[in-house]
Amino acid sequence: MNKSKNNNNKKVVKVEQEKTVEKENNTTTTEIPQEIQDKLNVINDKIKVIFEENKKKMLEVEHKFNQQLKSQFKKRSELLQKSKDFQGFWGTILSKAMIDNFADNDQAVVDCLTNIEVETDINLEKDEITKKITLSFKDNSIFKNKQITKEIITDKEGNSTCKNTKIEYTNSTPITTKNNTNNKKRKQVDFAEQSFILTWLQSDDADLDTFEEFSRLYEDPFSILLEEDHDDDEEDDEDFDGEDEEEEDDE
């Protein structure tokens, strides 16, 4: 019995020694000679410089691209506002494209909308990107603002801050929530809480995803109308096919 215990002890000691040796070997293999480490550091520094230079060049190209687009968007906006055929154009686009996000009061907001403008400005010196959306409104009973803007400023570190227009509600702003009150401030809060658009415009949260959705609609609003026409055509085809089947059954 004693011999068996001694043999087991020897095995345990041997296994522990092997683990220790293995650990030491692993440690030595991960160590990098200082000479190689210095060379790697030099290479990594050069890689960082290349990335920074490429980033600056891309920002310069994007800045030029945005300036070219801006002039064309301005011409389009002027043409849309002059034509009577496009009255309520942007309200229609938002209603169709963002209906899944709409709360109770959003339709009332977009019905007052006359124009949308989305801008992206790049400050090459500060390496700073400013994204701005401006919504223009006709006279309405909800708020006094002719324009409501939201700016999202992103610095070179990727940190974003917001600048928002303060919305000046009218005395006749309706209440659509259950908790009716005569408090004017409460009315304003109630209305904004039931509007996805107003809540986003007033929020200090950048929410770049929502901005990009507005930007996509602004860049190509007509695709939204084409999608609707395509859906209508498909519905007409389905109705037509259904009528044909009914006629065949009658025969």
PDB file of N, CA and C in Angstrom, residues 10 34 98 126 129 131 155 173 175 182 207 219:
ATOM      1  N   LYS A  10       4.755  10.335  -6.827  1.00  0.00           N
ATOM      2  CA  LYS A  10       5.788  10.619  -7.825  1.00  0.00           C
ATOM      3  C   LYS A  10       5.155  11.062  -9.136  1.00  0.00           C
ATOM      4  N   GLN A  34      13.801  42.599 -28.397  1.00  0.00           N
ATOM      5  CA  GLN A  34      13.643  44.046 -28.428  1.00  0.00           C
ATOM      6  C   GLN A  34      13.921  44.628 -29.807  1.00  0.00           C
ATOM      7  N   MET A  98     -42.050  56.639 -43.614  1.00  0.00           N
ATOM      8  CA  MET A  98     -41.790  56.476 -42.182  1.00  0.00           C
ATOM      9  C   MET A  98     -43.044  56.153 -41.382  1.00  0.00           C
ATOM     10  N   LYS A 126     -10.617  70.941 -38.454  1.00  0.00           N
ATOM     11  CA  LYS A 126     -10.933  70.325 -37.160  1.00  0.00           C
ATOM     12  C   LYS A 126     -11.208  68.828 -37.264  1.00  0.00           C
ATOM     13  N   ILE A 129     -17.379  66.595 -38.517  1.00  0.00           N
ATOM     14  CA  ILE A 129     -18.491  66.444 -39.457  1.00  0.00           C
ATOM     15  C   ILE A 129     -19.775  66.945 -38.807  1.00  0.00           C
ATOM     16  N   LYS A 131     -23.825  67.223 -39.398  1.00  0.00           N
ATOM     17  CA  LYS A 131     -25.003  66.812 -40.164  1.00  0.00           C
ATOM     18  C   LYS A 131     -26.186  67.637 -39.669  1.00  0.00           C
ATOM     19  N   ASP A 155     -16.947  64.725 -33.715  1.00  0.00           N
ATOM     20  CA  ASP A 155     -15.532  65.102 -33.745  1.00  0.00           C
ATOM     21  C   ASP A 155     -14.676  63.948 -34.256  1.00  0.00           C
ATOM     22  N   THR A 173     -52.345  74.388 -29.051  1.00  0.00           N
ATOM     23  CA  THR A 173     -51.828  73.047 -29.311  1.00  0.00           C
ATOM     24  C   THR A 173     -52.740  72.008 -28.689  1.00  0.00           C
ATOM     25  N   ILE A 175     -54.458  68.455 -27.230  1.00  0.00           N
ATOM     26  CA  ILE A 175     -54.017  67.348 -26.386  1.00  0.00           C
ATOM     27  C   ILE A 175     -54.620  66.072 -26.945  1.00  0.00           C
ATOM     28  N   ASN A 182     -55.253  71.542 -17.953  1.00  0.00           N
ATOM     29  CA  ASN A 182     -55.269  72.921 -18.432  1.00  0.00           C
ATOM     30  C   ASN A 182     -53.881  73.537 -18.421  1.00  0.00           C
ATOM     31  N   ASP A 207     -28.723  59.813 -32.440  1.00  0.00           N
ATOM     32  CA  ASP A 207     -29.500  58.849 -33.217  1.00  0.00           C
ATOM     33  C   ASP A 207     -29.216  59.023 -34.711  1.00  0.00           C
ATOM     34  N   GLU A 219     -32.296  62.451 -50.418  1.00  0.00           N
ATOM     35  CA  GLU A 219     -31.480  62.268 -51.619  1.00  0.00           C
ATOM     36  C   GLU A 219     -32.296  61.728 -52.783  1.00  0.00           C
TER      37      GLU A 219
END
